[in-house]
Amino acid sequence: MTKRIFRSIFLTALGVFLASALLFMGVLYEYFSVVQLSQLRMQTDLAAQGAEKEGLRFFDGLDVKYYRITWIDADGTVLYDSRSNTGEMENHLEREEIKKAFSEGKGESSRYSFTLMERFNYCAQRLTDGTVLRLSITQNTVLTLLLGMLPSIGMIVGAAIVLSLVLASRLSKSIIRPFNRLNLDEPLKNEGYEELEPLLGRIAVQQRKIRRQSEELEQKRNEFEAVTTGMEEGIILLNEKQMILGMNPAAARIFHLDSSYVGKHILSVDHSLKLRELIHKAGAGSRGEMKMELGQGNYQFDAAPVYSEGLISGIVLLILDVTEKERAEQIRREFTANVSHELKTPLQTISGYAELLANGMVKPEDTAGFSARIYGESKRMIRLVEDIIRLSRLDEGAEDMERETVELYGLAEKVMESLTGEAERAEVQMTLKGEPAPVYGIYRILEGIVYNLCDNAVKYNRKGGLVSLSVYNEESGVRLTVSDTGIGVPEECRERIFERFYRVDKSRSKEKGGTGLGLSIVKHGARLHNAVIGLESSPGEGTAVSVYFPKNGALERFTKILQNPDNKFDIDSINYT
């Protein structure tokens, strides 16, 4: 605005100056033309009087530098000319001023020379003898005067431009200064131009409306953030052009975004064809959903259009993390299939042997063997069902089981004694070392952890092998370690041995009567006690599994770690070396 005012004032001032200069020059030019013509008349009268008295002698020695004197006879012949040879001059009888002088006694005229850029003024007077005396004077045209005065005019115009610039700058700043000092926070308290009062009044009204709307928007935004901040589901709001209006922290975490993405197109977040089709469908007015894998997780996207006055004004994108759900579903399917498979084999064996016995197809001396096999398969089924029930209770959190202080070293002694017979049959030696170590937990679950680790160490050992148990108190917890000199665990199997029904050596596991749930029970039991499992193994050399139970303050720290969603610690993780 300052530039426009400055430019307007400057051009106006310069235009007025130039127009005034032109008018002034025009008036002066006309004035001096009149004065010059008056002088020409006076000089003509004086010259006529001198010629009347003295004739041609009057012109001898007469200084006629600025005038041209011509004496014409009655027939138009030039008798005298102050600048040209009379013999070479043409007849002047047809000249306008000569005609008027012969007829009226005096005559005047003006003629322009475009070649010389000059105007010639003539004044003629008839003498008493019938001749005519004419005086002429040269007058420059306006253009000639301008060209002659060009340096002076340039200096004047330059000075005028500088003066106009200075004045325009000061005037424009003085005009704008009240505008720059306007207090738009309190428009009605401004003092300045009266013409601005209606505008300031409207600004005050608009500001009140804007403040009210801002407060309402801020309240709605706070309500939206309060509702969505704690949600695990991601929410992204889009306008009708599919630009991001806002997102909750969950959506930002899912896509690894920050606030800089607000205002950008949703496809700048993810370029997948599925997302493009989903957004296009919602933008057309239809709800849609899809599943997509992002990073290490699986997510379900639900998109719905938002209507305002019957028109689509935006899109709401809801993102659900279905990773755990699908993982649980996969585990459930695998568990069902594994249970079916594990139960089918002993049932078929029992059914087959029973059918042979029922049909009398077994020799009397073989009956005891068939019965023993049926009994063995039945016990295996019972162990499998018991392990499944135990795992189910662990999955539910074992909330009905009472926690108490359990002396882990004494518990390990009892477990080792219960497995003595099995160890002797497998020709495996068992040893225990350590110290009394109290652990606050569920006795039956702790017993299951120790028993399954020792049972596996005996089953998957070699003849003449060794199983070593150790229980020690450490600075912030108790560490239980069970090591063996058995077959070991290949590196590619270490991440899966704690899965349900997973066996490193399936033939040997079934031969030993294992259910494939022992280490899974260990894992779930450790999780219930906030314990961490570590595994070291070398194929053909043996395996060592350690379980670390934090206690007192350490348990509280572990609980805080587990409750912190930003911490990457996971009790389900196993440390492999």
Coordinates of N, CA, C and O in Angstrom, one line a residue, residues 397-547:
G397 N -3.7 -66.6 33.1 CA -3.1 -65.8 34.1 C -3.0 -66.5 35.5 O -2.4 -65.9 36.4
A398 N -3.6 -67.7 35.6 CA -3.5 -68.4 36.9 C -3.9 -67.6 38.0 O -3.3 -67.6 39.1
E399 N -5.0 -66.8 37.8 CA -5.5 -65.9 38.9 C -6.0 -66.6 40.1 O -6.1 -66.0 41.2
D400 N -6.5 -67.9 39.9 CA -7.0 -68.6 41.0 C -5.9 -69.3 41.9 O -6.2 -69.9 42.9
M401 N -4.7 -69.2 41.4 CA -3.6 -69.8 42.2 C -3.0 -68.8 43.2 O -2.8 -67.7 42.8
E402 N -2.7 -69.3 44.3 CA -2.2 -68.5 45.4 C -0.6 -68.3 45.3 O 0.1 -69.3 45.0
R403 N -0.2 -67.1 45.5 CA 1.3 -66.9 45.4 C 1.8 -66.9 46.9 O 1.2 -66.5 47.8
E404 N 3.0 -67.4 47.0 CA 3.7 -67.5 48.2 C 5.2 -67.5 48.0 O 5.7 -67.5 46.9
T405 N 6.0 -67.5 49.1 CA 7.4 -67.5 49.0 C 7.9 -69.0 48.9 O 7.6 -69.8 49.8
V406 N 8.5 -69.3 47.8 CA 8.9 -70.7 47.5 C 10.5 -70.7 47.6 O 11.1 -69.9 46.9
E407 N 11.0 -71.7 48.3 CA 12.4 -71.9 48.4 C 12.8 -72.7 47.2 O 12.6 -73.9 47.1
L408 N 13.4 -72.1 46.2 CA 13.7 -72.7 44.9 C 14.7 -73.8 45.0 O 14.6 -74.8 44.2
Y409 N 15.7 -73.7 45.8 CA 16.7 -74.7 45.9 C 16.1 -76.0 46.4 O 16.3 -77.1 45.9
G410 N 15.2 -76.0 47.5 CA 14.6 -77.1 48.0 C 13.6 -77.7 47.0 O 13.5 -79.0 46.9
L411 N 12.9 -76.9 46.2 CA 12.0 -77.3 45.2 C 12.8 -78.1 44.1 O 12.4 -79.2 43.6
A412 N 14.0 -77.6 43.8 CA 14.8 -78.3 42.8 C 15.3 -79.7 43.3 O 15.4 -80.7 42.5
E413 N 15.5 -79.8 44.6 CA 15.9 -81.1 45.2 C 14.8 -82.1 45.0 O 15.0 -83.3 44.6
K414 N 13.5 -81.6 45.3 CA 12.4 -82.6 45.2 C 12.2 -83.0 43.8 O 11.9 -84.2 43.5
V415 N 12.3 -82.1 42.8 CA 12.1 -82.4 41.4 C 13.2 -83.4 41.0 O 12.9 -84.4 40.3
M416 N 14.4 -83.2 41.4 CA 15.5 -84.1 41.0 C 15.3 -85.5 41.6 O 15.5 -86.5 40.9
E417 N 14.8 -85.6 42.8 CA 14.5 -86.9 43.4 C 13.4 -87.6 42.7 O 13.4 -88.8 42.5
S418 N 12.4 -86.8 42.2 CA 11.3 -87.5 41.5 C 11.7 -88.0 40.1 O 11.1 -88.9 39.5
L419 N 12.8 -87.5 39.6 CA 13.3 -87.9 38.3 C 14.4 -88.9 38.4 O 15.0 -89.2 37.3
T420 N 14.8 -89.3 39.6 CA 15.9 -90.1 39.7 C 15.7 -91.5 39.0 O 16.7 -91.9 38.3
G421 N 14.6 -92.1 39.1 CA 14.3 -93.3 38.4 C 14.4 -93.2 36.9 O 15.1 -94.0 36.3
E422 N 13.8 -92.2 36.4 CA 13.9 -92.0 34.9 C 15.3 -91.7 34.5 O 15.8 -92.2 33.4
A423 N 16.1 -90.9 35.3 CA 17.5 -90.7 35.0 C 18.3 -91.9 35.0 O 19.2 -92.1 34.1
E424 N 18.0 -92.8 35.9 CA 18.8 -94.1 36.0 C 18.5 -94.9 34.8 O 19.4 -95.6 34.2
R425 N 17.2 -95.0 34.4 CA 16.9 -95.8 33.2 C 17.6 -95.2 32.0 O 17.9 -95.9 31.0
A426 N 17.7 -93.9 31.9 CA 18.4 -93.3 30.7 C 19.9 -93.2 30.9 O 20.6 -92.8 30.0
E427 N 20.4 -93.8 32.0 CA 21.8 -93.8 32.3 C 22.4 -92.4 32.3 O 23.4 -92.1 31.7
V428 N 21.7 -91.5 33.0 CA 22.1 -90.1 33.0 C 22.3 -89.7 34.5 O 21.4 -90.1 35.4
Q429 N 23.3 -89.0 34.8 CA 23.6 -88.6 36.2 C 23.1 -87.2 36.4 O 23.3 -86.3 35.5
M430 N 22.5 -86.9 37.6 CA 22.0 -85.6 37.9 C 22.7 -85.0 39.1 O 22.9 -85.7 40.1
T431 N 23.0 -83.7 39.1 CA 23.7 -83.1 40.2 C 23.0 -81.7 40.5 O 22.4 -81.1 39.6
L432 N 23.1 -81.3 41.7 CA 22.5 -80.0 42.1 C 23.5 -79.3 43.0 O 24.1 -79.8 43.9
K433 N 23.6 -78.0 42.7 CA 24.5 -77.2 43.5 C 23.9 -75.8 43.6 O 23.0 -75.4 42.8
G434 N 24.3 -75.1 44.6 CA 23.7 -73.7 44.8 C 23.5 -73.4 46.3 O 24.2 -73.9 47.2
E435 N 22.4 -72.6 46.6 CA 22.2 -72.2 47.9 C 20.7 -71.9 48.0 O 20.0 -71.8 47.0
P436 N 20.1 -71.8 49.2 CA 18.7 -71.5 49.4 C 18.4 -70.2 48.8 O 19.1 -69.2 48.9
A437 N 17.3 -70.2 48.0 CA 17.0 -69.0 47.2 C 15.5 -68.8 47.2 O 14.8 -69.5 46.5
P438 N 14.9 -67.9 48.0 CA 13.5 -67.7 48.0 C 13.0 -66.9 46.8 O 13.6 -66.0 46.4
V439 N 11.8 -67.4 46.2 CA 11.2 -66.8 45.1 C 9.7 -66.6 45.4 O 9.1 -67.6 45.8
Y440 N 9.2 -65.4 45.2 CA 7.8 -65.2 45.5 C 7.0 -65.5 44.2 O 7.1 -64.9 43.2
G441 N 6.2 -66.6 44.3 CA 5.4 -67.0 43.1 C 4.5 -68.1 43.4 O 4.1 -68.4 44.6
I442 N 4.0 -68.8 42.4 CA 3.1 -69.9 42.5 C 3.8 -71.2 42.5 O 4.6 -71.6 41.6
Y443 N 3.7 -72.0 43.6 CA 4.5 -73.2 43.8 C 4.3 -74.2 42.7 O 5.3 -74.7 42.1
R444 N 3.1 -74.5 42.2 CA 2.9 -75.5 41.2 C 3.5 -75.1 39.9 O 4.0 -75.9 39.1
I445 N 3.4 -73.8 39.6 CA 4.0 -73.3 38.3 C 5.5 -73.4 38.4 O 6.2 -73.8 37.4
L446 N 6.1 -73.0 39.5 CA 7.5 -73.0 39.7 C 8.0 -74.5 39.6 O 9.1 -74.8 39.0
E447 N 7.2 -75.4 40.2 CA 7.6 -76.8 40.1 C 7.5 -77.3 38.7 O 8.4 -78.0 38.2
G448 N 6.5 -76.8 37.9 CA 6.4 -77.2 36.5 C 7.6 -76.7 35.7 O 8.1 -77.4 34.8
I449 N 8.1 -75.5 36.0 CA 9.2 -74.9 35.3 C 10.5 -75.8 35.5 O 11.1 -76.2 34.5
V450 N 10.7 -76.1 36.8 CA 11.9 -76.9 37.1 C 11.8 -78.3 36.6 O 12.7 -78.9 36.0
Y451 N 10.6 -78.9 36.7 CA 10.4 -80.3 36.3 C 10.6 -80.4 34.8 O 11.3 -81.3 34.3
N452 N 10.0 -79.5 34.0 CA 10.0 -79.7 32.5 C 11.4 -79.4 32.0 O 11.9 -80.1 31.1
L453 N 12.2 -78.5 32.6 CA 13.5 -78.3 32.2 C 14.4 -79.5 32.5 O 15.2 -80.0 31.7
C454 N 14.2 -80.1 33.7 CA 15.0 -81.3 34.1 C 14.6 -82.5 33.2 O 15.4 -83.3 32.8
D455 N 13.3 -82.6 33.0 CA 12.8 -83.8 32.2 C 13.3 -83.7 30.8 O 13.7 -84.8 30.3
N456 N 13.3 -82.6 30.2 CA 13.9 -82.4 28.9 C 15.4 -82.7 28.9 O 15.9 -83.4 27.9
A457 N 16.1 -82.3 29.9 CA 17.5 -82.5 30.0 C 17.8 -84.0 30.1 O 18.8 -84.5 29.5
V458 N 17.0 -84.7 30.7 CA 17.2 -86.2 30.9 C 16.8 -86.9 29.6 O 17.5 -87.7 29.0
K459 N 15.6 -86.5 29.0 CA 15.1 -87.2 27.8 C 16.1 -87.0 26.6 O 16.3 -88.0 25.8
Y460 N 16.6 -85.8 26.4 CA 17.4 -85.5 25.2 C 18.9 -85.6 25.5 O 19.6 -84.9 24.9
N461 N 19.2 -86.4 26.5 CA 20.7 -86.5 26.8 C 21.2 -87.8 26.2 O 20.4 -88.6 25.5
R462 N 22.4 -88.1 26.3 CA 23.0 -89.3 25.8 C 23.3 -90.2 27.0 O 23.4 -89.8 28.1
K463 N 23.5 -91.5 26.7 CA 23.9 -92.4 27.8 C 25.2 -92.0 28.4 O 26.2 -91.7 27.7
G464 N 25.2 -92.1 29.7 CA 26.4 -91.6 30.4 C 26.5 -90.1 30.5 O 27.6 -89.6 30.9
G465 N 25.4 -89.4 30.1 CA 25.4 -88.0 30.1 C 25.2 -87.4 31.5 O 25.1 -88.1 32.5
L466 N 25.2 -86.1 31.6 CA 25.1 -85.4 32.9 C 24.1 -84.3 32.8 O 24.0 -83.5 31.8
V467 N 23.3 -84.1 33.8 CA 22.3 -83.0 34.0 C 22.7 -82.3 35.2 O 22.8 -82.9 36.3
S468 N 23.0 -81.0 35.1 CA 23.4 -80.1 36.2 C 22.4 -79.1 36.5 O 22.0 -78.3 35.6
L469 N 22.0 -79.0 37.8 CA 21.1 -78.0 38.2 C 21.8 -77.0 39.2 O 22.7 -77.5 40.0
S470 N 21.5 -75.7 39.0 CA 22.2 -74.8 39.9 C 21.1 -73.7 40.3 O 20.4 -73.2 39.4
V471 N 21.1 -73.3 41.5 CA 20.2 -72.2 42.0 C 21.1 -71.3 42.8 O 21.7 -71.7 43.9
Y472 N 21.1 -70.0 42.4 CA 22.0 -69.0 43.1 C 21.2 -67.7 43.3 O 20.4 -67.3 42.4
N473 N 21.5 -67.1 44.4 CA 21.1 -65.7 44.6 C 22.0 -64.7 43.9 O 23.2 -64.8 44.1
E474 N 21.4 -63.8 43.2 CA 22.2 -62.7 42.6 C 21.8 -61.4 43.2 O 20.9 -61.3 44.0
E475 N 22.4 -60.3 42.7 CA 22.2 -59.0 43.3 C 20.7 -58.6 43.4 O 20.2 -58.1 44.4
S476 N 20.0 -58.9 42.3 CA 18.6 -58.4 42.2 C 17.6 -59.5 41.9 O 16.5 -59.3 41.5
G477 N 18.1 -60.8 42.0 CA 17.2 -61.9 41.7 C 17.8 -63.2 42.0 O 18.9 -63.4 42.5
V478 N 17.0 -64.2 41.5 CA 17.5 -65.6 41.6 C 17.6 -66.2 40.3 O 16.7 -66.0 39.4
R479 N 18.7 -67.0 40.0 CA 18.9 -67.6 38.7 C 18.9 -69.1 38.9 O 19.7 -69.7 39.7
L480 N 18.0 -69.7 38.1 CA 18.0 -71.2 38.0 C 18.6 -71.6 36.7 O 18.2 -71.1 35.6
T481 N 19.5 -72.6 36.7 CA 20.1 -73.0 35.4 C 20.1 -74.5 35.4 O 20.4 -75.2 36.4
V482 N 19.6 -75.1 34.2 CA 19.6 -76.5 34.0 C 20.4 -76.8 32.7 O 20.1 -76.3 31.7
S483 N 21.5 -77.5 32.9 CA 22.3 -77.8 31.7 C 22.5 -79.3 31.5 O 22.4 -80.0 32.5
D484 N 22.7 -79.7 30.3 CA 22.9 -81.1 30.0 C 24.0 -81.3 29.0 O 24.5 -80.3 28.4
T485 N 24.3 -82.5 28.7 CA 25.4 -82.9 27.7 C 24.7 -83.7 26.6 O 25.4 -84.6 26.0
G486 N 23.5 -83.2 26.2 CA 22.7 -84.0 25.2 C 22.9 -83.6 23.8 O 24.0 -83.1 23.4
I487 N 21.9 -83.7 23.0 CA 22.0 -83.5 21.6 C 22.1 -82.1 21.2 O 22.6 -81.8 20.1
G488 N 21.7 -81.1 22.1 CA 21.8 -79.7 21.7 C 20.7 -79.3 20.8 O 19.9 -80.1 20.3
V489 N 20.7 -78.0 20.5 CA 19.6 -77.4 19.7 C 20.3 -76.7 18.6 O 21.1 -75.8 18.8
P490 N 20.0 -77.0 17.3 CA 20.5 -76.3 16.2 C 20.1 -74.8 16.2 O 19.1 -74.5 16.7
E491 N 21.0 -74.0 15.6 CA 20.7 -72.6 15.7 C 19.4 -72.2 15.0 O 18.7 -71.3 15.5
E492 N 19.0 -72.9 13.9 CA 17.8 -72.5 13.3 C 16.6 -72.9 14.0 O 15.4 -72.4 13.7
C493 N 16.7 -73.7 15.1 CA 15.6 -74.1 15.9 C 15.4 -73.4 17.2 O 14.4 -73.6 17.9
R494 N 16.4 -72.6 17.5 CA 16.4 -72.0 18.9 C 15.2 -71.0 19.1 O 14.8 -70.9 20.2
E495 N 14.8 -70.4 18.1 CA 13.7 -69.4 18.2 C 12.3 -70.1 18.3 O 11.4 -69.4 18.6
R496 N 12.3 -71.4 18.0 CA 11.0 -72.0 18.0 C 10.8 -73.1 19.1 O 9.7 -73.7 19.2
I497 N 11.8 -73.4 19.8 CA 11.7 -74.6 20.7 C 10.7 -74.3 21.9 O 10.3 -75.2 22.5
F498 N 10.4 -73.0 22.1 CA 9.4 -72.7 23.2 C 8.0 -72.6 22.6 O 7.1 -72.2 23.4
E499 N 7.8 -72.9 21.3 CA 6.5 -73.0 20.8 C 5.8 -74.3 21.2 O 6.5 -75.3 21.4
R500 N 4.5 -74.3 21.2 CA 3.7 -75.5 21.5 C 3.9 -76.5 20.4 O 3.8 -76.2 19.3
F501 N 4.2 -77.7 20.9 CA 4.3 -78.9 20.1 C 5.5 -78.9 19.1 O 5.6 -79.7 18.2
Y502 N 6.4 -77.9 19.3 CA 7.5 -77.9 18.4 C 8.6 -78.9 19.0 O 8.9 -78.8 20.2
R503 N 9.1 -79.7 18.2 CA 10.2 -80.7 18.6 C 11.4 -80.6 17.7 O 11.2 -80.5 16.4
V504 N 12.5 -80.6 18.2 CA 13.8 -80.6 17.4 C 13.9 -81.9 16.7 O 14.2 -82.0 15.5
D505 N 13.8 -83.0 17.5 CA 13.9 -84.4 17.0 C 12.5 -85.0 17.2 O 12.3 -85.6 18.3
K506 N 11.6 -85.0 16.3 CA 10.3 -85.5 16.5 C 10.2 -87.0 16.8 O 9.5 -87.5 17.6
S507 N 11.0 -87.8 16.1 CA 11.0 -89.2 16.3 C 11.5 -89.6 17.7 O 10.9 -90.4 18.4
R508 N 12.5 -88.9 18.1 CA 13.1 -89.2 19.5 C 12.1 -88.7 20.6 O 12.0 -89.3 21.6
S509 N 11.4 -87.5 20.3 CA 10.5 -87.0 21.3 C 9.4 -88.0 21.5 O 9.0 -88.2 22.6
K510 N 8.8 -88.5 20.4 CA 7.7 -89.4 20.6 C 8.1 -90.7 21.2 O 7.4 -91.4 22.0
E511 N 9.4 -91.1 20.9 CA 9.9 -92.3 21.5 C 10.1 -92.2 23.0 O 9.9 -93.2 23.7
K512 N 10.4 -91.0 23.4 CA 10.6 -90.7 24.8 C 9.3 -90.4 25.5 O 9.2 -90.2 26.8
G513 N 8.2 -90.3 24.8 CA 6.9 -90.0 25.4 C 6.6 -88.6 25.6 O 5.7 -88.2 26.4
G514 N 7.3 -87.7 25.0 CA 7.1 -86.2 25.2 C 5.9 -85.7 24.5 O 5.4 -86.2 23.5
T515 N 5.3 -84.7 25.1 CA 4.0 -84.1 24.5 C 4.4 -82.9 23.6 O 3.5 -82.4 22.9
G516 N 5.6 -82.3 23.7 CA 5.9 -81.1 22.9 C 5.4 -79.8 23.6 O 5.5 -78.8 22.9
L517 N 5.0 -79.9 24.8 CA 4.4 -78.7 25.5 C 5.3 -78.3 26.7 O 5.0 -77.3 27.3
G518 N 6.3 -79.1 27.0 CA 7.1 -78.8 28.2 C 7.7 -77.4 28.2 O 7.5 -76.6 29.2
L519 N 8.5 -77.0 27.2 CA 9.1 -75.7 27.1 C 8.1 -74.6 27.0 O 8.4 -73.4 27.4
S520 N 7.0 -74.8 26.4 CA 5.9 -73.8 26.3 C 5.4 -73.5 27.7 O 5.1 -72.3 28.0
I521 N 5.3 -74.6 28.5 CA 4.8 -74.4 29.9 C 5.9 -73.6 30.6 O 5.6 -72.7 31.4
V522 N 7.1 -73.9 30.4 CA 8.2 -73.1 31.0 C 8.2 -71.6 30.6 O 8.3 -70.7 31.5
K523 N 7.9 -71.4 29.4 CA 7.9 -70.0 28.9 C 6.7 -69.2 29.5 O 6.9 -68.1 30.1
H524 N 5.5 -69.8 29.6 CA 4.3 -69.2 30.1 C 4.5 -69.0 31.6 O 4.1 -68.0 32.2
G525 N 5.1 -70.0 32.3 CA 5.3 -69.9 33.7 C 6.3 -68.8 34.1 O 6.1 -68.0 35.0
A526 N 7.3 -68.7 33.3 CA 8.3 -67.6 33.5 C 7.7 -66.2 33.3 O 7.9 -65.3 34.0
R527 N 6.8 -66.1 32.3 CA 6.1 -64.8 32.0 C 5.3 -64.4 33.2 O 5.2 -63.2 33.6
L528 N 4.6 -65.4 33.8 CA 3.7 -65.1 35.0 C 4.6 -64.6 36.2 O 4.0 -63.9 37.0
H529 N 5.8 -64.9 36.2 CA 6.7 -64.5 37.3 C 7.6 -63.4 36.9 O 8.6 -63.1 37.5
N530 N 7.4 -62.8 35.7 CA 8.2 -61.7 35.2 C 9.7 -62.1 35.1 O 10.6 -61.3 35.3
A531 N 9.9 -63.4 34.7 CA 11.2 -63.9 34.6 C 11.7 -63.9 33.2 O 10.9 -63.8 32.3
V532 N 13.0 -63.9 33.0 CA 13.6 -63.9 31.7 C 14.4 -65.2 31.5 O 15.1 -65.7 32.4
I533 N 14.2 -65.7 30.3 CA 14.8 -67.0 30.0 C 16.0 -66.8 29.1 O 15.9 -66.0 28.1
G534 N 17.1 -67.5 29.3 CA 18.3 -67.5 28.5 C 18.6 -68.9 28.1 O 18.4 -69.9 28.8
L535 N 19.2 -69.0 26.9 CA 19.5 -70.3 26.3 C 20.8 -70.3 25.7 O 21.1 -69.4 24.9
E536 N 21.7 -71.3 26.0 CA 22.9 -71.5 25.3 C 23.0 -73.0 24.9 O 22.7 -73.9 25.7
S537 N 23.4 -73.2 23.6 CA 23.4 -74.5 23.1 C 24.4 -74.7 22.0 O 24.6 -73.8 21.2
S538 N 24.9 -75.9 21.9 CA 25.8 -76.3 20.8 C 25.4 -77.7 20.4 O 25.4 -78.6 21.2
P539 N 25.0 -77.9 19.1 CA 24.6 -79.2 18.6 C 25.7 -80.3 19.0 O 26.9 -80.1 18.7
G540 N 25.2 -81.4 19.6 CA 26.1 -82.5 19.9 C 26.9 -82.3 21.2 O 27.6 -83.2 21.7
E541 N 26.8 -81.1 21.8 CA 27.6 -80.8 23.0 C 26.7 -80.6 24.2 O 27.1 -80.7 25.4
G542 N 25.5 -80.2 24.0 CA 24.6 -80.0 25.1 C 23.9 -78.6 25.1 O 24.1 -77.8 24.2
T543 N 23.0 -78.4 26.1 CA 22.2 -77.2 26.2 C 22.1 -76.7 27.6 O 22.1 -77.6 28.6
A544 N 22.1 -75.4 27.8 CA 21.9 -74.8 29.1 C 20.8 -73.8 29.1 O 20.9 -72.9 28.3
V545 N 19.8 -74.0 29.9 CA 18.7 -73.1 30.0 C 18.7 -72.4 31.3 O 18.7 -73.1 32.4
S546 N 18.6 -71.1 31.4 CA 18.6 -70.4 32.7 C 17.3 -69.5 32.7 O 16.9 -69.0 31.7
V547 N 16.8 -69.5 34.0 CA 15.6 -68.6 34.2 C 16.0 -67.7 35.3 O 16.4 -68.1 36.4

